[in-house]
GROMACS .gro file of C-alpha atoms in nm:
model
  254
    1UNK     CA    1   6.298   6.868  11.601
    2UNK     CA    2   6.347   6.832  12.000
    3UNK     CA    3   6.247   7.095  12.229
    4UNK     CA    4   6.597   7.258  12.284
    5UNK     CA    5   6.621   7.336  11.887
    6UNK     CA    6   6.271   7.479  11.924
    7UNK     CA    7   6.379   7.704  12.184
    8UNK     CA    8   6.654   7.865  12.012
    9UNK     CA    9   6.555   8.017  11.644
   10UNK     CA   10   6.777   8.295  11.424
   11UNK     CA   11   6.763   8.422  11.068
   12UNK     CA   12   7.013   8.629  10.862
   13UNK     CA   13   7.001   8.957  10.970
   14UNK     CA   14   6.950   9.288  10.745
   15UNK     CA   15   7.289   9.402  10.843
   16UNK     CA   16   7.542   9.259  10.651
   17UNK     CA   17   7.715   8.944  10.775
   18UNK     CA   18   7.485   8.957  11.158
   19UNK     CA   19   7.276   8.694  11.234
   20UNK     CA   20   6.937   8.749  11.486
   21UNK     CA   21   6.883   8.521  11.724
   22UNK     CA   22   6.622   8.470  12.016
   23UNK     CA   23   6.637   8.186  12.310
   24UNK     CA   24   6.286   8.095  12.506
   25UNK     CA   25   6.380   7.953  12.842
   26UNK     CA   26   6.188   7.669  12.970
   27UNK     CA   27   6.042   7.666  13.276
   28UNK     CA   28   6.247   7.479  13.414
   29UNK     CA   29   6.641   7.520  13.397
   30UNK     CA   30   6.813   7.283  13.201
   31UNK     CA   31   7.046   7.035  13.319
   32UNK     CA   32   7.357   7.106  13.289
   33UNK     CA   33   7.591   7.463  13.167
   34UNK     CA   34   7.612   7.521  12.762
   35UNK     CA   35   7.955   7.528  12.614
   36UNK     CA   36   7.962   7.877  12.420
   37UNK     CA   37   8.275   7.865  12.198
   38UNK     CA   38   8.451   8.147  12.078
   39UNK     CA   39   8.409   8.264  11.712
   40UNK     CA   40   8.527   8.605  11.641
   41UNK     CA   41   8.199   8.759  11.693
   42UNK     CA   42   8.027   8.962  11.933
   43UNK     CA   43   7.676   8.975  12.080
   44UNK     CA   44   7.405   9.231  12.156
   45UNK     CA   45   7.168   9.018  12.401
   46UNK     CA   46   6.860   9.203  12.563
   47UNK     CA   47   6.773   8.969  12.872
   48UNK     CA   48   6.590   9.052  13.192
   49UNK     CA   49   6.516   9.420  13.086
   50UNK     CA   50   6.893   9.511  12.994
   51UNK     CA   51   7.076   9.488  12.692
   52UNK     CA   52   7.443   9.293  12.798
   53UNK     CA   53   7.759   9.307  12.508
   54UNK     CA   54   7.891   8.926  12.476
   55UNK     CA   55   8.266   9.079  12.378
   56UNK     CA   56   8.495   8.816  12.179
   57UNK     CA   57   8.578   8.476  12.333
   58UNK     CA   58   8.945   8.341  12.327
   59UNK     CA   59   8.810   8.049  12.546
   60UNK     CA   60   8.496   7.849  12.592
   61UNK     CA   61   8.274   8.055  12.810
   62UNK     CA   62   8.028   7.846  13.061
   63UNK     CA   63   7.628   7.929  13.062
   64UNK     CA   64   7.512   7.779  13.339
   65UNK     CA   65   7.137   7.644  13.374
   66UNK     CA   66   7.057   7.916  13.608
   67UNK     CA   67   7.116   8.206  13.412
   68UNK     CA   68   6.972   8.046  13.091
   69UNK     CA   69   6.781   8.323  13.052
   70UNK     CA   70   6.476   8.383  12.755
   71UNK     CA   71   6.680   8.670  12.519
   72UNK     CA   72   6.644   8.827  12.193
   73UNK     CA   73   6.985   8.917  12.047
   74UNK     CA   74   7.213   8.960  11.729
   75UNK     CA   75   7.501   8.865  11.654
   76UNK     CA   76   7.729   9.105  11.453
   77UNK     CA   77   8.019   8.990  11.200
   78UNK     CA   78   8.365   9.041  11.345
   79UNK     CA   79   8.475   9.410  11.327
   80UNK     CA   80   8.113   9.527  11.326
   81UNK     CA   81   8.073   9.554  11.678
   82UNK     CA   82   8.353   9.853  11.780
   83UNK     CA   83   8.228  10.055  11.537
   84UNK     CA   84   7.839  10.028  11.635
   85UNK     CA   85   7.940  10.085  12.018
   86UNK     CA   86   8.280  10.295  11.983
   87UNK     CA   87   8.443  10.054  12.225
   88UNK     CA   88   8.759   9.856  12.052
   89UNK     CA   89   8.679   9.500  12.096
   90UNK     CA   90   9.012   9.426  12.297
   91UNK     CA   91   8.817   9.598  12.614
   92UNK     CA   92   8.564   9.385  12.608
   93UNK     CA   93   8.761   9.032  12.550
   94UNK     CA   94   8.660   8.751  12.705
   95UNK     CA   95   8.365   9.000  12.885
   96UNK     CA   96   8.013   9.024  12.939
   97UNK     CA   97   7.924   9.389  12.998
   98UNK     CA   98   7.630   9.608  13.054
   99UNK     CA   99   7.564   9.874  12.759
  100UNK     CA  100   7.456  10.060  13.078
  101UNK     CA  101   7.846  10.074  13.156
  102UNK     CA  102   7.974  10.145  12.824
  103UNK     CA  103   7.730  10.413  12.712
  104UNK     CA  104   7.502  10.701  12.913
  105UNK     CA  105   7.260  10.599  13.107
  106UNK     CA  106   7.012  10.789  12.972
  107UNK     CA  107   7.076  10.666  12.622
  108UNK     CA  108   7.036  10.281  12.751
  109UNK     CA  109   6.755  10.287  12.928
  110UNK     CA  110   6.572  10.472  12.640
  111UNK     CA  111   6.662  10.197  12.416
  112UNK     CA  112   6.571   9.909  12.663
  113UNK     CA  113   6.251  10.091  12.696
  114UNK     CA  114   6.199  10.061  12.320
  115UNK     CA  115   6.272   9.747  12.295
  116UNK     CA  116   6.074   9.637  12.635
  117UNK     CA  117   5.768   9.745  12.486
  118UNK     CA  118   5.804   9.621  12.123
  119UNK     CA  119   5.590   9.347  11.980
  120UNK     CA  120   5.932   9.175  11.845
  121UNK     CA  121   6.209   9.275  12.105
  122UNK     CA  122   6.462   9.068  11.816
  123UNK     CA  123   6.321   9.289  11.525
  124UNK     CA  124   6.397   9.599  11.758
  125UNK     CA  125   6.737   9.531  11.834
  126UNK     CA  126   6.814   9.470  11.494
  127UNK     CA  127   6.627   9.811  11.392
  128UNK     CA  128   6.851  10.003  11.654
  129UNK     CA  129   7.166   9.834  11.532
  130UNK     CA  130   7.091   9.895  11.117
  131UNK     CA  131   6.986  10.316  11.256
  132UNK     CA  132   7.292  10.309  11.486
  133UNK     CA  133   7.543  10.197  11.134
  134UNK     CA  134   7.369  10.417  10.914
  135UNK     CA  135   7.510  10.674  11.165
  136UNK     CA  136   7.825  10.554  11.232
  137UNK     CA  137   7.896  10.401  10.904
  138UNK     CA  138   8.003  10.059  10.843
  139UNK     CA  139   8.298   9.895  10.921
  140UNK     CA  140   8.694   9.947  10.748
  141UNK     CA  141   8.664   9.782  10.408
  142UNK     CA  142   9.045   9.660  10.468
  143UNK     CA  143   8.885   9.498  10.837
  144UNK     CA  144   8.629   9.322  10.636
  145UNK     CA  145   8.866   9.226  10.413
  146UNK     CA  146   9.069   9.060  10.686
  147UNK     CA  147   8.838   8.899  10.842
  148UNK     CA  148   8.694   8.758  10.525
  149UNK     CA  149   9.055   8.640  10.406
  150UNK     CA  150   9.084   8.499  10.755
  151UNK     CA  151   8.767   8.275  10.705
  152UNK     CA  152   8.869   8.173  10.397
  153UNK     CA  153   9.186   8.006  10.537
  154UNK     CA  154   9.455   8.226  10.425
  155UNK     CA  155   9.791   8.287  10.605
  156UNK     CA  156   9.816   8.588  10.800
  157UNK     CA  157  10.104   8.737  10.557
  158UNK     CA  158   9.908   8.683  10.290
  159UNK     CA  159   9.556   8.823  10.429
  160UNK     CA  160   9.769   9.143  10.528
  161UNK     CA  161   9.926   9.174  10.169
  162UNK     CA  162   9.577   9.171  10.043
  163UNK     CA  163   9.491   9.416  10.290
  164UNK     CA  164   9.769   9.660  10.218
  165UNK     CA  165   9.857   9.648  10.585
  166UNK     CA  166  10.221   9.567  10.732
  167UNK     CA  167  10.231   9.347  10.996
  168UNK     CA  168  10.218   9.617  11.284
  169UNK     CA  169   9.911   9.801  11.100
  170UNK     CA  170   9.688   9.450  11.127
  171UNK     CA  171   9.774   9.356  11.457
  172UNK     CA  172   9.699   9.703  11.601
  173UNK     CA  173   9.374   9.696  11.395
  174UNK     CA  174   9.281   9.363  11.465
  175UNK     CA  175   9.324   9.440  11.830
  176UNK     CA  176   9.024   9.736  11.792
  177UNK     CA  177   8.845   9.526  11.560
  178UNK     CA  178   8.819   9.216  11.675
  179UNK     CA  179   8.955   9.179  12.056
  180UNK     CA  180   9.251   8.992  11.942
  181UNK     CA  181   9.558   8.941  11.691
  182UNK     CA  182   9.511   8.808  11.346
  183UNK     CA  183   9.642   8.495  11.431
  184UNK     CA  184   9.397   8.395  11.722
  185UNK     CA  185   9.130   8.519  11.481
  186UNK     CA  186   9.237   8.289  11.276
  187UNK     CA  187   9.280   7.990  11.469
  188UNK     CA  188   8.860   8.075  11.595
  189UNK     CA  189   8.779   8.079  11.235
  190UNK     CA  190   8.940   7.727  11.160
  191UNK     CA  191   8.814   7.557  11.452
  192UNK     CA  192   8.456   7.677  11.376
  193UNK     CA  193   8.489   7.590  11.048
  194UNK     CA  194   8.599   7.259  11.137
  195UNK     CA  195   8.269   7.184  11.374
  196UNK     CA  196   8.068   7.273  11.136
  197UNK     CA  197   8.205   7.052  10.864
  198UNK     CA  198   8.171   6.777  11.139
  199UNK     CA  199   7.805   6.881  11.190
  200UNK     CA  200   7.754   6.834  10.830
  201UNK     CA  201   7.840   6.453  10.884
  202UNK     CA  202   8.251   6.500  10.777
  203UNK     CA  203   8.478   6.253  10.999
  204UNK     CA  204   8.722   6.409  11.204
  205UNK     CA  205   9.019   6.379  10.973
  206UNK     CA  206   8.867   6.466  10.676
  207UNK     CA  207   8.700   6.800  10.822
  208UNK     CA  208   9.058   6.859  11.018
  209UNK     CA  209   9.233   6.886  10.637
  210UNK     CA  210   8.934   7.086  10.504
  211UNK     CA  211   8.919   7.371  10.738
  212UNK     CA  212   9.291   7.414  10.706
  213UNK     CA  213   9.473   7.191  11.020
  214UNK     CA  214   9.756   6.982  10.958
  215UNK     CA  215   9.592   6.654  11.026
  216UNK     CA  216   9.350   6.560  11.340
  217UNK     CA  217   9.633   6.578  11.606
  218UNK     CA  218   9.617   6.966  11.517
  219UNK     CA  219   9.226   7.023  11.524
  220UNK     CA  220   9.252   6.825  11.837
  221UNK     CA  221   9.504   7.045  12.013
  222UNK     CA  222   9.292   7.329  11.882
  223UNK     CA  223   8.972   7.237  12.055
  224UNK     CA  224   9.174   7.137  12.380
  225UNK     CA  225   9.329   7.512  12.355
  226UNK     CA  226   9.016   7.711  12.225
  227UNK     CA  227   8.720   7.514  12.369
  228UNK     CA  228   8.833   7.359  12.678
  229UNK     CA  229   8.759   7.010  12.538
  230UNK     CA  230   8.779   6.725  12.281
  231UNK     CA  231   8.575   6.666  12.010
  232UNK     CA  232   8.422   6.351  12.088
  233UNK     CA  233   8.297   6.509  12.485
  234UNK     CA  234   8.188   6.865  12.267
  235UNK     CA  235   7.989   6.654  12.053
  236UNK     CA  236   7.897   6.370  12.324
  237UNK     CA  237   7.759   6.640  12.571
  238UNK     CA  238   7.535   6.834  12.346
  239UNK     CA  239   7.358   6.495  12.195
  240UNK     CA  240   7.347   6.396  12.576
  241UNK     CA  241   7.154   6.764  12.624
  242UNK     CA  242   6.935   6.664  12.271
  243UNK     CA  243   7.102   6.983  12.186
  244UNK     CA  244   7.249   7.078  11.817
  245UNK     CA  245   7.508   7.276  11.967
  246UNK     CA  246   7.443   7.666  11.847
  247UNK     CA  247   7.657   7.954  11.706
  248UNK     CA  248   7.889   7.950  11.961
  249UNK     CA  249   7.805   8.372  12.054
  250UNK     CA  250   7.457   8.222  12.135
  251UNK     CA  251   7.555   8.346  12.499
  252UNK     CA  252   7.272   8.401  12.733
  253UNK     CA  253   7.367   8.563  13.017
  254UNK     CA  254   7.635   8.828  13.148
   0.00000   0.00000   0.00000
């Protein structure tokens, strides 16, 4: 294992569907910026002694070395983050925000105190964000639902008939869920699912078909459009880096 997959560690998380996640900067910057590609989720990152919300991605969004910062963070299953925060996810698309600006003052810096001074600044984060849905409750069944259908690779019309929702209903939903309509959502979901049949060792074509694209013209207009890129430079750049590339809401910085 090289020293940039040593650096970055997660596990499942205890909430449902949210992964934890911690980064340990070297000491020196790394080379060049990290391609963070959007997938439907968003982050909770405590960096630097504040706590920053990653909101959902429609576009490749660019770390660079500089503020590779050492962070423990999770990252929560789309439509899980509105409810935890009470923001709708559109406010925060394609943002990096301070909780300090979304919630009291007094409220954040008690929690980045907490988590400051804990042995396991990852393990306290998640702790606050299992308390903060046993308050709030957990998401919309019929969001989960969506989202789920979504991953799977079902149409839109079909995910909403599932649902119960007409088309207005899941678009206005999705919005406050997840930051964006059920169709970008759904081109995210493909494309990730796509890299990560090509991480598994699937040629292009084969993993284009699988995730649910046309044929590879498609998956390669998809990256162009989502990530900023082409397949062969995503890939090219992170061996170049001896990086696996990560979760793409592995975002370290603001």
């Amino acid at each position: 294992m090289d020293q940039e997959q040593q650096r970055y560690r997660e596990r499942p998380s205890r909430l449902p569907g949210a992964v934890v996640w911690t980064w340990d900067a070297p000491d020196r910057p790394p080379r060049k910026p990290r391609s963070v590609l959007p997938d439907g989720c968003m982050d909770l990152i405590w960096t630097g002694g504040r706590i920053v919300v990653a909101g959902p991605d429609t576009h490749a969004f660019q770390v660079e070395p500089q503020n590779r910062l050492s962070c423990a963070a999770i990252r929560l299953a789309p439509g899980t983050a509105p409810v935890l925060l009470g923001v709708p996810a559109c406010e925060l698309r394609d943002h990096r925000a301070d909780l300090a600006d979304l919630w009291p003052s007094a409220a954040v810096r008690r929690l980045t105190d907490r988590i400051d001074r804990a042995p396991d600044a990852a393990a306290a984060l998640e702790r606050f964000a299992l308390d903060r849905i046993a308050d709030t409750g957990p998401p919309d069944p019929r969001t989960v639902a969506v989202a789920e259908g979504l991953r799977r690779g079902r149409s839109v019309a079909a995910t909403a008939a599932e649902a119960g929702l007409g088309a207005r209903q899941l678009h206005r939903r999705s919005l406050a869920a997840f930051g964006y309509g059920p169709k970008t959502l759904a081109r995210i979901l493909r494309l990730q699912r796509a890299l990560e049949l090509i991480r598994a060792g699937l040629p292009y074509t084969e993993a284009a078909y699988a995730a649910g694209c046309t044929d590879q013209a498609h998956l390669a207009r998809e990256m162009r459009d989502l990530a900023g890129t082409t397949l062969g430079a995503y890939f090219a750049s992170a061996a170049a880096n001896s990086e696996t590339p990560q979760p793409s809401g592995s975002s370290t910085t603001a």
